[in-house]
Amino acid sequence: MSNIKGIIFDLDGVLLSTDRFHFLAWKKLADRMGITFTEKDNERLRGVSRMESLEIVLSLSEKPLTLSEEEKIALATEKNDCYREYLKTLTPADVADEVRETLAELRKKGYPLAVGSSSKNTRFILSQTELTDAFDAIADGNDIKNSKPDPEVFLKAAALIGTAPENCAVIEDAEAGLEAANRGGMLSVAYASAVDCPLGKVKLHKFSDLVNMF
């Protein structure tokens, strides 16, 4: 681990969880369209962009759907508007003390910290939970053309903290994110729901273990 100079964190599922909000918002849209959408289906959307998530939801329809690009954009916007209403209920209490304390300790050690997330709501979520100032840089869905497993968002995050990709560790809870880290030449650290994913080069069982890991 001695070569690691910067640490990049995925947002949802790593720093806090808004999975329940994603599920409720996608389910509301799916119900309106007569599509059965379950929590297991929602797991397939981890680390995936909004438009790609929509395609997965639409693929669950029992009857063929022919939608224009404009109609798909409208549906994705509808879901996001609903999701953002749920996000307004977030407070600083939704971030565990363990997470805040660990981030503070890593900064004391001199590590530049960044968020690398495909979500276009990243900055809003960090603001709602008063977590923005814990990081030196943020790269999110507004900054990229290609979502995970493309490494673009992590490469941007690495550039923002002035650290070479090979000297960065990425903390991820999704297979797509771990693949993105590997493709970017970074150390992939599997956490939470992805802790047993074979794509992770290192396993993180407790968030606070990062303090001793680096």
PDB file of C-alpha atoms in Angstrom:
ATOM      1  CA  MET A   1       0.000   0.000   0.000  1.00  0.00           C
ATOM      2  CA  SER A   2       3.042   2.294   0.254  1.00  0.00           C
ATOM      3  CA  ASN A   3       2.557   3.505  -3.321  1.00  0.00           C
ATOM      4  CA  ILE A   4      -0.936   4.851  -2.603  1.00  0.00           C
ATOM      5  CA  LYS A   5      -0.922   8.655  -2.451  1.00  0.00           C
ATOM      6  CA  GLY A   6      -4.619   9.476  -2.981  1.00  0.00           C
ATOM      7  CA  ILE A   7      -7.963   7.844  -2.201  1.00  0.00           C
ATOM      8  CA  ILE A   8     -11.140   8.031  -4.284  1.00  0.00           C
ATOM      9  CA  PHE A   9     -14.534   7.085  -2.893  1.00  0.00           C
ATOM     10  CA  ASP A  10     -17.700   6.039  -4.636  1.00  0.00           C
ATOM     11  CA  LEU A  11     -20.660   7.793  -3.034  1.00  0.00           C
ATOM     12  CA  ASP A  12     -23.786   5.691  -2.761  1.00  0.00           C
ATOM     13  CA  GLY A  13     -23.279   2.533  -0.738  1.00  0.00           C
ATOM     14  CA  VAL A  14     -19.836   3.616   0.445  1.00  0.00           C
ATOM     15  CA  LEU A  15     -20.122   7.003   2.152  1.00  0.00           C
ATOM     16  CA  LEU A  16     -23.844   6.640   2.795  1.00  0.00           C
ATOM     17  CA  SER A  17     -26.793   4.816   1.291  1.00  0.00           C
ATOM     18  CA  THR A  18     -29.603   6.239  -0.812  1.00  0.00           C
ATOM     19  CA  ASP A  19     -30.475   2.855  -2.300  1.00  0.00           C
ATOM     20  CA  ARG A  20     -33.916   2.999  -0.709  1.00  0.00           C
ATOM     21  CA  PHE A  21     -34.626   6.297  -2.469  1.00  0.00           C
ATOM     22  CA  HIS A  22     -33.459   4.957  -5.835  1.00  0.00           C
ATOM     23  CA  PHE A  23     -35.648   1.917  -5.388  1.00  0.00           C
ATOM     24  CA  LEU A  24     -38.739   3.911  -4.414  1.00  0.00           C
ATOM     25  CA  ALA A  25     -38.302   6.331  -7.310  1.00  0.00           C
ATOM     26  CA  TRP A  26     -37.709   3.632  -9.933  1.00  0.00           C
ATOM     27  CA  LYS A  27     -40.569   1.544  -8.544  1.00  0.00           C
ATOM     28  CA  LYS A  28     -42.950   4.492  -8.731  1.00  0.00           C
ATOM     29  CA  LEU A  29     -42.076   4.951 -12.406  1.00  0.00           C
ATOM     30  CA  ALA A  30     -42.242   1.212 -13.100  1.00  0.00           C
ATOM     31  CA  ASP A  31     -45.624   0.867 -11.386  1.00  0.00           C
ATOM     32  CA  ARG A  32     -47.021   3.682 -13.503  1.00  0.00           C
ATOM     33  CA  MET A  33     -45.846   1.877 -16.629  1.00  0.00           C
ATOM     34  CA  GLY A  34     -47.131  -1.529 -15.516  1.00  0.00           C
ATOM     35  CA  ILE A  35     -43.650  -2.953 -15.028  1.00  0.00           C
ATOM     36  CA  THR A  36     -42.831  -5.220 -12.103  1.00  0.00           C
ATOM     37  CA  PHE A  37     -39.742  -3.876 -10.332  1.00  0.00           C
ATOM     38  CA  THR A  38     -38.274  -5.500  -7.220  1.00  0.00           C
ATOM     39  CA  GLU A  39     -35.467  -4.724  -4.787  1.00  0.00           C
ATOM     40  CA  LYS A  40     -33.449  -7.478  -6.465  1.00  0.00           C
ATOM     41  CA  ASP A  41     -33.900  -5.692  -9.798  1.00  0.00           C
ATOM     42  CA  ASN A  42     -32.717  -2.500  -8.111  1.00  0.00           C
ATOM     43  CA  GLU A  43     -29.409  -4.184  -7.238  1.00  0.00           C
ATOM     44  CA  ARG A  44     -28.638  -4.422 -10.948  1.00  0.00           C
ATOM     45  CA  LEU A  45     -28.569  -0.628 -11.110  1.00  0.00           C
ATOM     46  CA  ARG A  46     -25.642  -0.200  -8.693  1.00  0.00           C
ATOM     47  CA  GLY A  47     -22.953   1.991 -10.207  1.00  0.00           C
ATOM     48  CA  VAL A  48     -24.882   2.338 -13.469  1.00  0.00           C
ATOM     49  CA  SER A  49     -25.809   5.662 -15.089  1.00  0.00           C
ATOM     50  CA  ARG A  50     -29.367   6.971 -15.043  1.00  0.00           C
ATOM     51  CA  MET A  51     -30.075   6.316 -18.724  1.00  0.00           C
ATOM     52  CA  GLU A  52     -28.549   2.827 -18.580  1.00  0.00           C
ATOM     53  CA  SER A  53     -30.601   2.140 -15.453  1.00  0.00           C
ATOM     54  CA  LEU A  54     -33.722   3.191 -17.334  1.00  0.00           C
ATOM     55  CA  GLU A  55     -32.918   0.714 -20.103  1.00  0.00           C
ATOM     56  CA  ILE A  56     -32.669  -2.069 -17.516  1.00  0.00           C
ATOM     57  CA  VAL A  57     -36.018  -1.085 -16.004  1.00  0.00           C
ATOM     58  CA  LEU A  58     -37.672  -0.924 -19.433  1.00  0.00           C
ATOM     59  CA  SER A  59     -36.258  -4.353 -20.308  1.00  0.00           C
ATOM     60  CA  LEU A  60     -38.351  -5.800 -17.473  1.00  0.00           C
ATOM     61  CA  SER A  61     -41.570  -4.943 -19.296  1.00  0.00           C
ATOM     62  CA  GLU A  62     -43.603  -7.971 -20.348  1.00  0.00           C
ATOM     63  CA  LYS A  63     -44.741  -6.176 -23.474  1.00  0.00           C
ATOM     64  CA  PRO A  64     -42.375  -4.626 -26.044  1.00  0.00           C
ATOM     65  CA  LEU A  65     -41.857  -0.889 -25.572  1.00  0.00           C
ATOM     66  CA  THR A  66     -40.975   1.405 -28.444  1.00  0.00           C
ATOM     67  CA  LEU A  67     -39.875   4.744 -27.054  1.00  0.00           C
ATOM     68  CA  SER A  68     -38.140   7.675 -28.677  1.00  0.00           C
ATOM     69  CA  GLU A  69     -34.990   9.145 -27.157  1.00  0.00           C
ATOM     70  CA  GLU A  70     -37.024  12.164 -26.049  1.00  0.00           C
ATOM     71  CA  GLU A  71     -39.525   9.914 -24.271  1.00  0.00           C
ATOM     72  CA  LYS A  72     -36.721   8.061 -22.516  1.00  0.00           C
ATOM     73  CA  ILE A  73     -35.162  11.319 -21.373  1.00  0.00           C
ATOM     74  CA  ALA A  74     -38.539  12.407 -20.031  1.00  0.00           C
ATOM     75  CA  LEU A  75     -38.896   9.152 -18.077  1.00  0.00           C
ATOM     76  CA  ALA A  76     -35.387   9.448 -16.636  1.00  0.00           C
ATOM     77  CA  THR A  77     -36.133  13.028 -15.637  1.00  0.00           C
ATOM     78  CA  GLU A  78     -39.380  11.950 -13.992  1.00  0.00           C
ATOM     79  CA  LYS A  79     -37.518   9.361 -11.941  1.00  0.00           C
ATOM     80  CA  ASN A  80     -34.786  11.817 -10.986  1.00  0.00           C
ATOM     81  CA  ASP A  81     -37.283  14.478  -9.909  1.00  0.00           C
ATOM     82  CA  CYS A  82     -38.918  11.920  -7.621  1.00  0.00           C
ATOM     83  CA  TYR A  83     -35.519  10.774  -6.336  1.00  0.00           C
ATOM     84  CA  ARG A  84     -34.438  14.334  -5.561  1.00  0.00           C
ATOM     85  CA  GLU A  85     -37.584  14.863  -3.505  1.00  0.00           C
ATOM     86  CA  TYR A  86     -36.532  11.899  -1.379  1.00  0.00           C
ATOM     87  CA  LEU A  87     -32.976  13.268  -1.183  1.00  0.00           C
ATOM     88  CA  LYS A  88     -34.298  16.445   0.419  1.00  0.00           C
ATOM     89  CA  THR A  89     -34.985  14.367   3.526  1.00  0.00           C
ATOM     90  CA  LEU A  90     -31.278  13.547   3.941  1.00  0.00           C
ATOM     91  CA  THR A  91     -29.504  15.082   6.931  1.00  0.00           C
ATOM     92  CA  PRO A  92     -25.962  14.905   8.359  1.00  0.00           C
ATOM     93  CA  ALA A  93     -27.222  12.065  10.582  1.00  0.00           C
ATOM     94  CA  ASP A  94     -27.424   9.844   7.484  1.00  0.00           C
ATOM     95  CA  VAL A  95     -23.623   9.684   7.426  1.00  0.00           C
ATOM     96  CA  ALA A  96     -22.162   7.378  10.064  1.00  0.00           C
ATOM     97  CA  ASP A  97     -19.739   8.839  12.603  1.00  0.00           C
ATOM     98  CA  GLU A  98     -17.318   6.088  11.553  1.00  0.00           C
ATOM     99  CA  VAL A  99     -17.255   7.511   8.031  1.00  0.00           C
ATOM    100  CA  ARG A 100     -16.656  11.110   9.118  1.00  0.00           C
ATOM    101  CA  GLU A 101     -13.972  10.123  11.607  1.00  0.00           C
ATOM    102  CA  THR A 102     -12.184   7.880   9.115  1.00  0.00           C
ATOM    103  CA  LEU A 103     -12.135  10.571   6.441  1.00  0.00           C
ATOM    104  CA  ALA A 104     -10.740  13.057   8.948  1.00  0.00           C
ATOM    105  CA  GLU A 105      -8.001  10.622  10.002  1.00  0.00           C
ATOM    106  CA  LEU A 106      -6.995   9.938   6.398  1.00  0.00           C
ATOM    107  CA  ARG A 107      -6.699  13.652   5.753  1.00  0.00           C
ATOM    108  CA  LYS A 108      -4.545  14.050   8.865  1.00  0.00           C
ATOM    109  CA  LYS A 109      -2.255  11.428   7.357  1.00  0.00           C
ATOM    110  CA  GLY A 110      -1.904  13.649   4.307  1.00  0.00           C
ATOM    111  CA  TYR A 111      -4.000  11.755   1.779  1.00  0.00           C
ATOM    112  CA  PRO A 112      -5.918  13.886  -0.722  1.00  0.00           C
ATOM    113  CA  LEU A 113      -9.482  12.556  -0.884  1.00  0.00           C
ATOM    114  CA  ALA A 114     -11.926  12.640  -3.787  1.00  0.00           C
ATOM    115  CA  VAL A 115     -15.404  11.425  -4.628  1.00  0.00           C
ATOM    116  CA  GLY A 116     -15.832   9.597  -7.930  1.00  0.00           C
ATOM    117  CA  SER A 117     -19.491   8.892  -8.646  1.00  0.00           C
ATOM    118  CA  SER A 118     -21.607   8.405 -11.756  1.00  0.00           C
ATOM    119  CA  SER A 119     -24.489  10.177 -10.012  1.00  0.00           C
ATOM    120  CA  LYS A 120     -25.374  13.658 -11.228  1.00  0.00           C
ATOM    121  CA  ASN A 121     -26.811  14.315  -7.766  1.00  0.00           C
ATOM    122  CA  THR A 122     -23.479  13.848  -5.993  1.00  0.00           C
ATOM    123  CA  ARG A 123     -22.930  17.466  -5.008  1.00  0.00           C
ATOM    124  CA  PHE A 124     -26.516  17.825  -3.797  1.00  0.00           C
ATOM    125  CA  ILE A 125     -26.198  14.712  -1.609  1.00  0.00           C
ATOM    126  CA  LEU A 126     -22.872  15.862  -0.156  1.00  0.00           C
ATOM    127  CA  SER A 127     -24.375  19.254   0.574  1.00  0.00           C
ATOM    128  CA  GLN A 128     -27.465  17.792   2.257  1.00  0.00           C
ATOM    129  CA  THR A 129     -25.306  15.638   4.516  1.00  0.00           C
ATOM    130  CA  GLU A 130     -22.658  18.330   5.134  1.00  0.00           C
ATOM    131  CA  LEU A 131     -19.947  16.101   3.746  1.00  0.00           C
ATOM    132  CA  THR A 132     -18.621  18.341   0.957  1.00  0.00           C
ATOM    133  CA  ASP A 133     -15.745  19.776   2.977  1.00  0.00           C
ATOM    134  CA  ALA A 134     -14.421  16.297   3.789  1.00  0.00           C
ATOM    135  CA  PHE A 135     -13.069  16.046   0.226  1.00  0.00           C
ATOM    136  CA  ASP A 136     -10.487  17.836  -1.842  1.00  0.00           C
ATOM    137  CA  ALA A 137     -12.248  17.148  -5.143  1.00  0.00           C
ATOM    138  CA  ILE A 138     -15.477  15.819  -6.614  1.00  0.00           C
ATOM    139  CA  ALA A 139     -15.945  14.139  -9.997  1.00  0.00           C
ATOM    140  CA  ASP A 140     -19.473  13.053 -10.841  1.00  0.00           C
ATOM    141  CA  GLY A 141     -21.943  12.283 -13.587  1.00  0.00           C
ATOM    142  CA  ASN A 142     -22.001  15.907 -14.691  1.00  0.00           C
ATOM    143  CA  ASP A 143     -18.319  15.727 -15.602  1.00  0.00           C
ATOM    144  CA  ILE A 144     -18.220  12.577 -17.717  1.00  0.00           C
ATOM    145  CA  LYS A 145     -19.484  11.102 -20.970  1.00  0.00           C
ATOM    146  CA  ASN A 146     -18.994   7.462 -20.011  1.00  0.00           C
ATOM    147  CA  SER A 147     -20.294   5.899 -16.815  1.00  0.00           C
ATOM    148  CA  LYS A 148     -18.765   2.982 -14.934  1.00  0.00           C
ATOM    149  CA  PRO A 149     -17.363   0.449 -15.775  1.00  0.00           C
ATOM    150  CA  ASP A 150     -15.556   3.021 -17.907  1.00  0.00           C
ATOM    151  CA  PRO A 151     -12.808   4.506 -15.689  1.00  0.00           C
ATOM    152  CA  GLU A 152     -13.447   8.107 -16.820  1.00  0.00           C
ATOM    153  CA  VAL A 153     -14.890   9.404 -13.532  1.00  0.00           C
ATOM    154  CA  PHE A 154     -12.035   7.932 -11.490  1.00  0.00           C
ATOM    155  CA  LEU A 155      -9.406   9.258 -13.885  1.00  0.00           C
ATOM    156  CA  LYS A 156     -10.944  12.727 -13.585  1.00  0.00           C
ATOM    157  CA  ALA A 157     -10.968  12.445  -9.801  1.00  0.00           C
ATOM    158  CA  ALA A 158      -7.307  11.401  -9.801  1.00  0.00           C
ATOM    159  CA  ALA A 159      -6.398  14.368 -12.001  1.00  0.00           C
ATOM    160  CA  LEU A 160      -8.300  16.747  -9.704  1.00  0.00           C
ATOM    161  CA  ILE A 161      -6.260  15.650  -6.686  1.00  0.00           C
ATOM    162  CA  GLY A 162      -3.041  15.683  -8.724  1.00  0.00           C
ATOM    163  CA  THR A 163      -2.315  12.002  -8.238  1.00  0.00           C
ATOM    164  CA  ALA A 164      -1.303   9.454 -10.878  1.00  0.00           C
ATOM    165  CA  PRO A 165      -3.887   6.676 -11.372  1.00  0.00           C
ATOM    166  CA  GLU A 166      -1.424   3.983 -10.303  1.00  0.00           C
ATOM    167  CA  ASN A 167      -1.022   5.820  -6.986  1.00  0.00           C
ATOM    168  CA  CYS A 168      -4.775   5.933  -6.277  1.00  0.00           C
ATOM    169  CA  ALA A 169      -7.009   3.564  -4.366  1.00  0.00           C
ATOM    170  CA  VAL A 170     -10.727   3.399  -5.156  1.00  0.00           C
ATOM    171  CA  ILE A 171     -13.276   2.358  -2.535  1.00  0.00           C
ATOM    172  CA  GLU A 172     -16.276   0.742  -4.241  1.00  0.00           C
ATOM    173  CA  ASP A 173     -19.395  -1.264  -3.408  1.00  0.00           C
ATOM    174  CA  ALA A 174     -20.362  -2.207  -6.973  1.00  0.00           C
ATOM    175  CA  GLU A 175     -18.919  -4.580  -9.557  1.00  0.00           C
ATOM    176  CA  ALA A 176     -19.067  -1.892 -12.250  1.00  0.00           C
ATOM    177  CA  GLY A 177     -17.053   0.452 -10.058  1.00  0.00           C
ATOM    178  CA  LEU A 178     -14.418  -2.153  -9.243  1.00  0.00           C
ATOM    179  CA  GLU A 179     -14.034  -2.911 -12.936  1.00  0.00           C
ATOM    180  CA  ALA A 180     -13.681   0.807 -13.635  1.00  0.00           C
ATOM    181  CA  ALA A 181     -10.942   1.127 -11.014  1.00  0.00           C
ATOM    182  CA  ASN A 182      -9.057  -1.832 -12.475  1.00  0.00           C
ATOM    183  CA  ARG A 183      -9.373  -0.496 -16.002  1.00  0.00           C
ATOM    184  CA  GLY A 184      -8.025   2.831 -14.777  1.00  0.00           C
ATOM    185  CA  GLY A 185      -4.939   1.168 -13.341  1.00  0.00           C
ATOM    186  CA  MET A 186      -5.951   1.919  -9.743  1.00  0.00           C
ATOM    187  CA  LEU A 187      -6.078  -0.237  -6.618  1.00  0.00           C
ATOM    188  CA  SER A 188      -9.668  -1.501  -6.351  1.00  0.00           C
ATOM    189  CA  VAL A 189     -10.925  -1.873  -2.784  1.00  0.00           C
ATOM    190  CA  ALA A 190     -14.130  -3.903  -2.489  1.00  0.00           C
ATOM    191  CA  TYR A 191     -16.476  -2.808   0.273  1.00  0.00           C
ATOM    192  CA  ALA A 192     -19.982  -3.550   1.598  1.00  0.00           C
ATOM    193  CA  SER A 193     -22.147  -5.388  -0.958  1.00  0.00           C
ATOM    194  CA  ALA A 194     -19.132  -5.952  -3.235  1.00  0.00           C
ATOM    195  CA  VAL A 195     -16.714  -7.160  -0.569  1.00  0.00           C
ATOM    196  CA  ASP A 196     -16.623 -10.674  -2.042  1.00  0.00           C
ATOM    197  CA  CYS A 197     -16.500  -9.561  -5.672  1.00  0.00           C
ATOM    198  CA  PRO A 198     -13.457 -11.130  -7.366  1.00  0.00           C
ATOM    199  CA  LEU A 199     -12.747  -7.867  -9.173  1.00  0.00           C
ATOM    200  CA  GLY A 200     -11.685  -6.252  -5.916  1.00  0.00           C
ATOM    201  CA  LYS A 201      -7.932  -6.487  -5.329  1.00  0.00           C
ATOM    202  CA  VAL A 202      -8.383  -5.698  -1.632  1.00  0.00           C
ATOM    203  CA  LYS A 203     -11.304  -6.381   0.711  1.00  0.00           C
ATOM    204  CA  LEU A 204     -12.542  -3.768   3.174  1.00  0.00           C
ATOM    205  CA  HIS A 205     -14.797  -5.200   5.877  1.00  0.00           C
ATOM    206  CA  LYS A 206     -15.056  -2.093   8.071  1.00  0.00           C
ATOM    207  CA  PHE A 207     -14.839   1.481   6.808  1.00  0.00           C
ATOM    208  CA  SER A 208     -12.610   2.447   9.719  1.00  0.00           C
ATOM    209  CA  ASP A 209     -10.075  -0.204   8.636  1.00  0.00           C
ATOM    210  CA  LEU A 210      -8.936   2.288   5.991  1.00  0.00           C
ATOM    211  CA  VAL A 211      -6.967   4.126   8.663  1.00  0.00           C
ATOM    212  CA  ASN A 212      -4.705   1.117   9.199  1.00  0.00           C
ATOM    213  CA  MET A 213      -4.824  -0.011   5.580  1.00  0.00           C
ATOM    214  CA  PHE A 214      -3.065   3.122   4.300  1.00  0.00           C
TER     215      PHE A 214
END
